[in-house]
Amino acid sequence: MTQQLPATMSQSLFDSRADAIADAARQLAALGWTPATSSNFSMRVDDEHAAITISGRDKGHLGRDDIMLIDLHGHAVGTTARPSAETALHTQVYRRWPEMTAVLHTHSRTQSVVSRLYAARGAIQLQGWELQKAISGYTSHDSVLEIPVFPNTQHMPDLVAQVDAWLDAGKPLHAYLIDGHGIYTWGRDMAEARRHLEALEFLLECEMDLRRLSS
């Protein structure tokens, strides 16, 4: 793939973001969280651009040529490649939080099942788990970590509007599930985004175990 970068962007900067995305994707694919080319990953490059996975690529075998540049409105920049169908959910994070630099979206079995189980409630509330402190801003297991579950749709503006409505209501948001789909989370760097994703996967698995053992 030929990626033409803006004159103000260095090739080394784009390559570093592409490498970080590809590395994370391969590791998450090895965990089984990106089946059948699903999932999408991105990183902010500068104030106006982000690097994101190209649609339909096997996340277990990504390289630099599988990552493309977009602007923060989701438009391809300097390439004819097509970004993920859910690009608008990534750029929403970067527009609302300038300090965020990485967005991860996966489709693990646990994430998908939990999203169905709690869809009718509209959210899952996590409390009492020590690992909640892995989420930035949470310092006690006694706090309530609420993860909304939004209805699935193929019309991305509807999902963007649901996320905006949650935030505009003043509710904290560190991640969200989509019904029958998977999870979105983000961070100030790739390490923080990975920590959030891994912690949430563990917490959701614990909730599933409690549900099974209590039935």
PDB file of C-alpha atoms in Angstrom:
ATOM      1  CA  MET A   1       0.000   0.000   0.000  1.00  0.00           C
ATOM      2  CA  THR A   2       1.247   3.471  -0.898  1.00  0.00           C
ATOM      3  CA  GLN A   3       0.655   5.919   1.950  1.00  0.00           C
ATOM      4  CA  GLN A   4       1.254   9.558   1.041  1.00  0.00           C
ATOM      5  CA  LEU A   5       1.807  11.527   4.213  1.00  0.00           C
ATOM      6  CA  PRO A   6       1.150  15.237   4.704  1.00  0.00           C
ATOM      7  CA  ALA A   7       4.252  17.366   4.225  1.00  0.00           C
ATOM      8  CA  THR A   8       4.232  18.283   7.907  1.00  0.00           C
ATOM      9  CA  MET A   9       4.295  14.645   9.103  1.00  0.00           C
ATOM     10  CA  SER A  10       7.485  12.636   9.375  1.00  0.00           C
ATOM     11  CA  GLN A  11       7.589   9.092   8.039  1.00  0.00           C
ATOM     12  CA  SER A  12       9.235   7.901  11.237  1.00  0.00           C
ATOM     13  CA  LEU A  13       6.341   9.232  13.340  1.00  0.00           C
ATOM     14  CA  PHE A  14       3.738   7.440  11.236  1.00  0.00           C
ATOM     15  CA  ASP A  15       5.825   4.263  11.159  1.00  0.00           C
ATOM     16  CA  SER A  16       6.160   4.250  14.959  1.00  0.00           C
ATOM     17  CA  ARG A  17       2.373   4.474  15.350  1.00  0.00           C
ATOM     18  CA  ALA A  18       1.795   1.794  12.712  1.00  0.00           C
ATOM     19  CA  ASP A  19       4.282  -0.537  14.391  1.00  0.00           C
ATOM     20  CA  ALA A  20       2.674  -0.028  17.809  1.00  0.00           C
ATOM     21  CA  ILE A  21      -0.795  -0.769  16.408  1.00  0.00           C
ATOM     22  CA  ALA A  22       0.400  -3.858  14.533  1.00  0.00           C
ATOM     23  CA  ASP A  23       2.266  -5.195  17.573  1.00  0.00           C
ATOM     24  CA  ALA A  24      -0.747  -4.748  19.856  1.00  0.00           C
ATOM     25  CA  ALA A  25      -3.092  -6.291  17.284  1.00  0.00           C
ATOM     26  CA  ARG A  26      -0.927  -9.386  16.854  1.00  0.00           C
ATOM     27  CA  GLN A  27      -0.755  -9.899  20.618  1.00  0.00           C
ATOM     28  CA  LEU A  28      -4.505  -9.471  21.075  1.00  0.00           C
ATOM     29  CA  ALA A  29      -5.193 -11.776  18.139  1.00  0.00           C
ATOM     30  CA  ALA A  30      -3.055 -14.439  19.811  1.00  0.00           C
ATOM     31  CA  LEU A  31      -5.442 -14.248  22.779  1.00  0.00           C
ATOM     32  CA  GLY A  32      -8.372 -14.996  20.463  1.00  0.00           C
ATOM     33  CA  TRP A  33      -9.940 -11.549  20.852  1.00  0.00           C
ATOM     34  CA  THR A  34     -10.013 -10.651  17.125  1.00  0.00           C
ATOM     35  CA  PRO A  35     -11.761 -13.565  15.342  1.00  0.00           C
ATOM     36  CA  ALA A  36     -12.417 -13.572  11.587  1.00  0.00           C
ATOM     37  CA  THR A  37     -10.603 -10.249  10.896  1.00  0.00           C
ATOM     38  CA  SER A  38     -12.862  -8.448  13.409  1.00  0.00           C
ATOM     39  CA  SER A  39     -11.707  -5.661  15.756  1.00  0.00           C
ATOM     40  CA  ASN A  40      -9.978  -2.379  14.967  1.00  0.00           C
ATOM     41  CA  PHE A  41      -7.182  -0.360  16.507  1.00  0.00           C
ATOM     42  CA  SER A  42      -5.871   3.158  16.165  1.00  0.00           C
ATOM     43  CA  MET A  43      -3.412   5.724  17.517  1.00  0.00           C
ATOM     44  CA  ARG A  44      -3.358   9.486  17.340  1.00  0.00           C
ATOM     45  CA  VAL A  45      -0.494  10.766  15.184  1.00  0.00           C
ATOM     46  CA  ASP A  46      -0.922  14.507  15.705  1.00  0.00           C
ATOM     47  CA  ASP A  47      -3.640  17.065  16.422  1.00  0.00           C
ATOM     48  CA  GLU A  48      -5.326  16.421  13.081  1.00  0.00           C
ATOM     49  CA  HIS A  49      -4.604  12.790  12.194  1.00  0.00           C
ATOM     50  CA  ALA A  50      -4.731   9.225  13.451  1.00  0.00           C
ATOM     51  CA  ALA A  51      -3.406   5.910  12.182  1.00  0.00           C
ATOM     52  CA  ILE A  52      -5.958   3.088  12.007  1.00  0.00           C
ATOM     53  CA  THR A  53      -6.247  -0.492  10.791  1.00  0.00           C
ATOM     54  CA  ILE A  54      -7.427  -0.992   7.230  1.00  0.00           C
ATOM     55  CA  SER A  55     -10.800  -2.726   6.969  1.00  0.00           C
ATOM     56  CA  GLY A  56     -10.848  -6.507   6.627  1.00  0.00           C
ATOM     57  CA  ARG A  57      -7.220  -7.259   7.457  1.00  0.00           C
ATOM     58  CA  ASP A  58      -6.264 -10.277   9.575  1.00  0.00           C
ATOM     59  CA  LYS A  59      -5.303  -8.737  12.915  1.00  0.00           C
ATOM     60  CA  GLY A  60      -2.925 -11.575  13.688  1.00  0.00           C
ATOM     61  CA  HIS A  61      -0.682 -10.710  10.748  1.00  0.00           C
ATOM     62  CA  LEU A  62      -0.617  -6.925  10.578  1.00  0.00           C
ATOM     63  CA  GLY A  63       2.325  -4.892   9.338  1.00  0.00           C
ATOM     64  CA  ARG A  64       2.844  -1.257   8.404  1.00  0.00           C
ATOM     65  CA  ASP A  65       1.054  -1.761   5.082  1.00  0.00           C
ATOM     66  CA  ASP A  66      -2.114  -2.702   6.973  1.00  0.00           C
ATOM     67  CA  ILE A  67      -2.295   0.664   8.757  1.00  0.00           C
ATOM     68  CA  MET A  68      -3.547   3.861   7.111  1.00  0.00           C
ATOM     69  CA  LEU A  69      -3.793   7.552   7.923  1.00  0.00           C
ATOM     70  CA  ILE A  70      -7.104   9.339   8.511  1.00  0.00           C
ATOM     71  CA  ASP A  71      -8.111  12.809   9.616  1.00  0.00           C
ATOM     72  CA  LEU A  72     -10.155  13.250  12.785  1.00  0.00           C
ATOM     73  CA  HIS A  73     -13.375  13.244  10.769  1.00  0.00           C
ATOM     74  CA  GLY A  74     -12.614   9.721   9.555  1.00  0.00           C
ATOM     75  CA  HIS A  75     -11.539  10.545   6.011  1.00  0.00           C
ATOM     76  CA  ALA A  76      -8.650   8.678   4.397  1.00  0.00           C
ATOM     77  CA  VAL A  77      -5.543  10.788   3.901  1.00  0.00           C
ATOM     78  CA  GLY A  78      -3.065  10.071   1.115  1.00  0.00           C
ATOM     79  CA  THR A  79      -4.378   6.587   0.275  1.00  0.00           C
ATOM     80  CA  THR A  80      -7.248   4.834  -1.486  1.00  0.00           C
ATOM     81  CA  ALA A  81      -7.445   2.205   1.260  1.00  0.00           C
ATOM     82  CA  ARG A  82     -10.664   1.933   3.285  1.00  0.00           C
ATOM     83  CA  PRO A  83     -10.499   2.375   7.060  1.00  0.00           C
ATOM     84  CA  SER A  84     -12.490   0.313   9.533  1.00  0.00           C
ATOM     85  CA  ALA A  85     -16.256   0.691   9.232  1.00  0.00           C
ATOM     86  CA  GLU A  86     -16.231   1.883  12.856  1.00  0.00           C
ATOM     87  CA  THR A  87     -13.688   4.651  12.325  1.00  0.00           C
ATOM     88  CA  ALA A  88     -16.138   7.283  13.614  1.00  0.00           C
ATOM     89  CA  LEU A  89     -16.008   5.706  17.083  1.00  0.00           C
ATOM     90  CA  HIS A  90     -12.233   6.117  17.153  1.00  0.00           C
ATOM     91  CA  THR A  91     -12.181   9.701  15.941  1.00  0.00           C
ATOM     92  CA  GLN A  92     -14.907  10.565  18.472  1.00  0.00           C
ATOM     93  CA  VAL A  93     -12.514   9.647  21.285  1.00  0.00           C
ATOM     94  CA  TYR A  94      -9.709  11.768  19.829  1.00  0.00           C
ATOM     95  CA  ARG A  95     -11.960  14.779  19.319  1.00  0.00           C
ATOM     96  CA  ARG A  96     -13.485  14.634  22.808  1.00  0.00           C
ATOM     97  CA  TRP A  97     -10.254  13.897  24.665  1.00  0.00           C
ATOM     98  CA  PRO A  98      -7.158  15.480  23.098  1.00  0.00           C
ATOM     99  CA  GLU A  99      -4.977  13.686  25.654  1.00  0.00           C
ATOM    100  CA  MET A 100      -6.020  10.221  24.442  1.00  0.00           C
ATOM    101  CA  THR A 101      -3.676   8.619  21.927  1.00  0.00           C
ATOM    102  CA  ALA A 102      -4.835   4.986  21.535  1.00  0.00           C
ATOM    103  CA  VAL A 103      -8.193   3.266  20.976  1.00  0.00           C
ATOM    104  CA  LEU A 104      -8.655  -0.504  21.082  1.00  0.00           C
ATOM    105  CA  HIS A 105     -11.743  -2.458  20.025  1.00  0.00           C
ATOM    106  CA  THR A 106     -11.911  -6.232  20.388  1.00  0.00           C
ATOM    107  CA  HIS A 107     -14.460  -9.035  20.089  1.00  0.00           C
ATOM    108  CA  SER A 108     -13.544 -11.575  22.738  1.00  0.00           C
ATOM    109  CA  ARG A 109     -16.044 -14.293  23.584  1.00  0.00           C
ATOM    110  CA  THR A 110     -16.465 -12.873  27.089  1.00  0.00           C
ATOM    111  CA  GLN A 111     -17.055  -9.318  25.854  1.00  0.00           C
ATOM    112  CA  SER A 112     -19.601 -10.508  23.314  1.00  0.00           C
ATOM    113  CA  VAL A 113     -21.554 -12.696  25.755  1.00  0.00           C
ATOM    114  CA  VAL A 114     -21.576 -10.109  28.567  1.00  0.00           C
ATOM    115  CA  SER A 115     -22.818  -7.464  26.150  1.00  0.00           C
ATOM    116  CA  ARG A 116     -25.861  -9.636  25.409  1.00  0.00           C
ATOM    117  CA  LEU A 117     -26.539 -10.502  29.043  1.00  0.00           C
ATOM    118  CA  TYR A 118     -26.548  -6.864  30.177  1.00  0.00           C
ATOM    119  CA  ALA A 119     -27.990  -5.179  27.088  1.00  0.00           C
ATOM    120  CA  ALA A 120     -31.474  -4.877  28.609  1.00  0.00           C
ATOM    121  CA  ARG A 121     -30.048  -3.113  31.685  1.00  0.00           C
ATOM    122  CA  GLY A 122     -28.068  -0.724  29.512  1.00  0.00           C
ATOM    123  CA  ALA A 123     -24.898  -1.086  31.615  1.00  0.00           C
ATOM    124  CA  ILE A 124     -22.886  -3.414  33.804  1.00  0.00           C
ATOM    125  CA  GLN A 125     -21.760  -2.128  37.199  1.00  0.00           C
ATOM    126  CA  LEU A 126     -18.490  -3.441  38.574  1.00  0.00           C
ATOM    127  CA  GLN A 127     -17.809  -3.064  42.290  1.00  0.00           C
ATOM    128  CA  GLY A 128     -15.681  -4.819  44.893  1.00  0.00           C
ATOM    129  CA  TRP A 129     -12.946  -5.986  42.538  1.00  0.00           C
ATOM    130  CA  GLU A 130      -9.369  -4.952  43.347  1.00  0.00           C
ATOM    131  CA  LEU A 131      -8.491  -4.827  39.645  1.00  0.00           C
ATOM    132  CA  GLN A 132     -10.872  -1.915  39.117  1.00  0.00           C
ATOM    133  CA  LYS A 133      -7.878   0.166  40.217  1.00  0.00           C
ATOM    134  CA  ALA A 134      -6.227  -0.665  36.884  1.00  0.00           C
ATOM    135  CA  ILE A 135      -8.640   1.812  35.296  1.00  0.00           C
ATOM    136  CA  SER A 136      -7.273   5.355  35.380  1.00  0.00           C
ATOM    137  CA  GLY A 137      -9.000   7.486  38.004  1.00  0.00           C
ATOM    138  CA  TYR A 138     -10.171   4.567  40.153  1.00  0.00           C
ATOM    139  CA  THR A 139      -8.344   4.168  43.457  1.00  0.00           C
ATOM    140  CA  SER A 140     -10.600   1.849  45.456  1.00  0.00           C
ATOM    141  CA  HIS A 141     -12.344  -1.468  44.994  1.00  0.00           C
ATOM    142  CA  ASP A 142     -15.361   0.141  46.715  1.00  0.00           C
ATOM    143  CA  SER A 143     -15.991   2.524  43.819  1.00  0.00           C
ATOM    144  CA  VAL A 144     -18.525   1.672  41.122  1.00  0.00           C
ATOM    145  CA  LEU A 145     -17.175   1.265  37.616  1.00  0.00           C
ATOM    146  CA  GLU A 146     -20.088   1.473  35.199  1.00  0.00           C
ATOM    147  CA  ILE A 147     -19.653   0.199  31.648  1.00  0.00           C
ATOM    148  CA  PRO A 148     -22.580   1.112  29.380  1.00  0.00           C
ATOM    149  CA  VAL A 149     -23.936  -1.345  26.820  1.00  0.00           C
ATOM    150  CA  PHE A 150     -25.147   0.432  23.702  1.00  0.00           C
ATOM    151  CA  PRO A 151     -27.491  -1.176  21.153  1.00  0.00           C
ATOM    152  CA  ASN A 152     -25.728  -2.441  18.057  1.00  0.00           C
ATOM    153  CA  THR A 153     -26.278  -0.772  14.702  1.00  0.00           C
ATOM    154  CA  GLN A 154     -24.560  -0.623  11.341  1.00  0.00           C
ATOM    155  CA  HIS A 155     -25.212   3.138  11.245  1.00  0.00           C
ATOM    156  CA  MET A 156     -22.203   4.626  13.013  1.00  0.00           C
ATOM    157  CA  PRO A 157     -23.714   8.103  13.578  1.00  0.00           C
ATOM    158  CA  ASP A 158     -26.296   6.446  15.849  1.00  0.00           C
ATOM    159  CA  LEU A 159     -23.570   4.880  18.001  1.00  0.00           C
ATOM    160  CA  VAL A 160     -21.621   8.127  18.072  1.00  0.00           C
ATOM    161  CA  ALA A 161     -24.774   9.913  19.251  1.00  0.00           C
ATOM    162  CA  GLN A 162     -25.319   7.366  22.028  1.00  0.00           C
ATOM    163  CA  VAL A 163     -21.778   7.828  23.309  1.00  0.00           C
ATOM    164  CA  ASP A 164     -22.142  11.611  23.127  1.00  0.00           C
ATOM    165  CA  ALA A 165     -25.424  11.460  25.053  1.00  0.00           C
ATOM    166  CA  TRP A 166     -23.802   9.409  27.831  1.00  0.00           C
ATOM    167  CA  LEU A 167     -20.942  11.883  28.148  1.00  0.00           C
ATOM    168  CA  ASP A 168     -23.161  14.947  27.838  1.00  0.00           C
ATOM    169  CA  ALA A 169     -25.176  13.618  30.788  1.00  0.00           C
ATOM    170  CA  GLY A 170     -22.021  13.983  32.874  1.00  0.00           C
ATOM    171  CA  LYS A 171     -21.392  10.264  33.302  1.00  0.00           C
ATOM    172  CA  PRO A 172     -17.778   9.028  33.454  1.00  0.00           C
ATOM    173  CA  LEU A 173     -16.729   6.822  30.568  1.00  0.00           C
ATOM    174  CA  HIS A 174     -13.601   4.691  30.274  1.00  0.00           C
ATOM    175  CA  ALA A 175     -15.012   1.966  28.035  1.00  0.00           C
ATOM    176  CA  TYR A 176     -18.269   0.725  26.550  1.00  0.00           C
ATOM    177  CA  LEU A 177     -19.751  -2.468  25.215  1.00  0.00           C
ATOM    178  CA  ILE A 178     -21.912  -2.818  22.120  1.00  0.00           C
ATOM    179  CA  ASP A 179     -24.701  -5.401  22.287  1.00  0.00           C
ATOM    180  CA  GLY A 180     -23.638  -8.673  20.653  1.00  0.00           C
ATOM    181  CA  HIS A 181     -20.457  -7.027  19.475  1.00  0.00           C
ATOM    182  CA  GLY A 182     -17.479  -6.218  21.710  1.00  0.00           C
ATOM    183  CA  ILE A 183     -15.743  -3.543  23.759  1.00  0.00           C
ATOM    184  CA  TYR A 184     -14.138  -0.158  23.135  1.00  0.00           C
ATOM    185  CA  THR A 185     -11.550   1.327  25.459  1.00  0.00           C
ATOM    186  CA  TRP A 186      -8.728   3.860  25.158  1.00  0.00           C
ATOM    187  CA  GLY A 187      -5.782   5.455  26.917  1.00  0.00           C
ATOM    188  CA  ARG A 188      -3.229   8.242  27.004  1.00  0.00           C
ATOM    189  CA  ASP A 189      -0.791   5.842  25.375  1.00  0.00           C
ATOM    190  CA  MET A 190      -0.889   2.298  24.064  1.00  0.00           C
ATOM    191  CA  ALA A 191       0.241   0.866  27.411  1.00  0.00           C
ATOM    192  CA  GLU A 192      -2.668   2.480  29.255  1.00  0.00           C
ATOM    193  CA  ALA A 193      -5.165   1.367  26.614  1.00  0.00           C
ATOM    194  CA  ARG A 194      -3.818  -2.192  26.829  1.00  0.00           C
ATOM    195  CA  ARG A 195      -4.023  -2.114  30.634  1.00  0.00           C
ATOM    196  CA  HIS A 196      -7.631  -0.980  30.491  1.00  0.00           C
ATOM    197  CA  LEU A 197      -8.553  -3.645  27.962  1.00  0.00           C
ATOM    198  CA  GLU A 198      -6.875  -6.481  29.860  1.00  0.00           C
ATOM    199  CA  ALA A 199      -8.326  -5.373  33.196  1.00  0.00           C
ATOM    200  CA  LEU A 200     -11.830  -5.103  31.786  1.00  0.00           C
ATOM    201  CA  GLU A 201     -11.585  -8.523  30.161  1.00  0.00           C
ATOM    202  CA  PHE A 202     -10.577 -10.000  33.534  1.00  0.00           C
ATOM    203  CA  LEU A 203     -13.354  -8.161  35.388  1.00  0.00           C
ATOM    204  CA  LEU A 204     -16.009  -9.238  32.892  1.00  0.00           C
ATOM    205  CA  GLU A 205     -14.827 -12.842  33.157  1.00  0.00           C
ATOM    206  CA  CYS A 206     -15.105 -12.619  36.955  1.00  0.00           C
ATOM    207  CA  GLU A 207     -18.659 -11.303  36.679  1.00  0.00           C
ATOM    208  CA  MET A 208     -19.533 -14.172  34.339  1.00  0.00           C
ATOM    209  CA  ASP A 209     -18.081 -16.700  36.796  1.00  0.00           C
ATOM    210  CA  LEU A 210     -20.088 -15.187  39.658  1.00  0.00           C
ATOM    211  CA  ARG A 211     -23.241 -15.346  37.581  1.00  0.00           C
ATOM    212  CA  ARG A 212     -22.672 -19.023  36.789  1.00  0.00           C
ATOM    213  CA  LEU A 213     -21.741 -20.003  40.345  1.00  0.00           C
ATOM    214  CA  SER A 214     -24.686 -18.114  41.840  1.00  0.00           C
ATOM    215  CA  SER A 215     -27.297 -19.691  39.598  1.00  0.00           C
TER     216      SER A 215
END
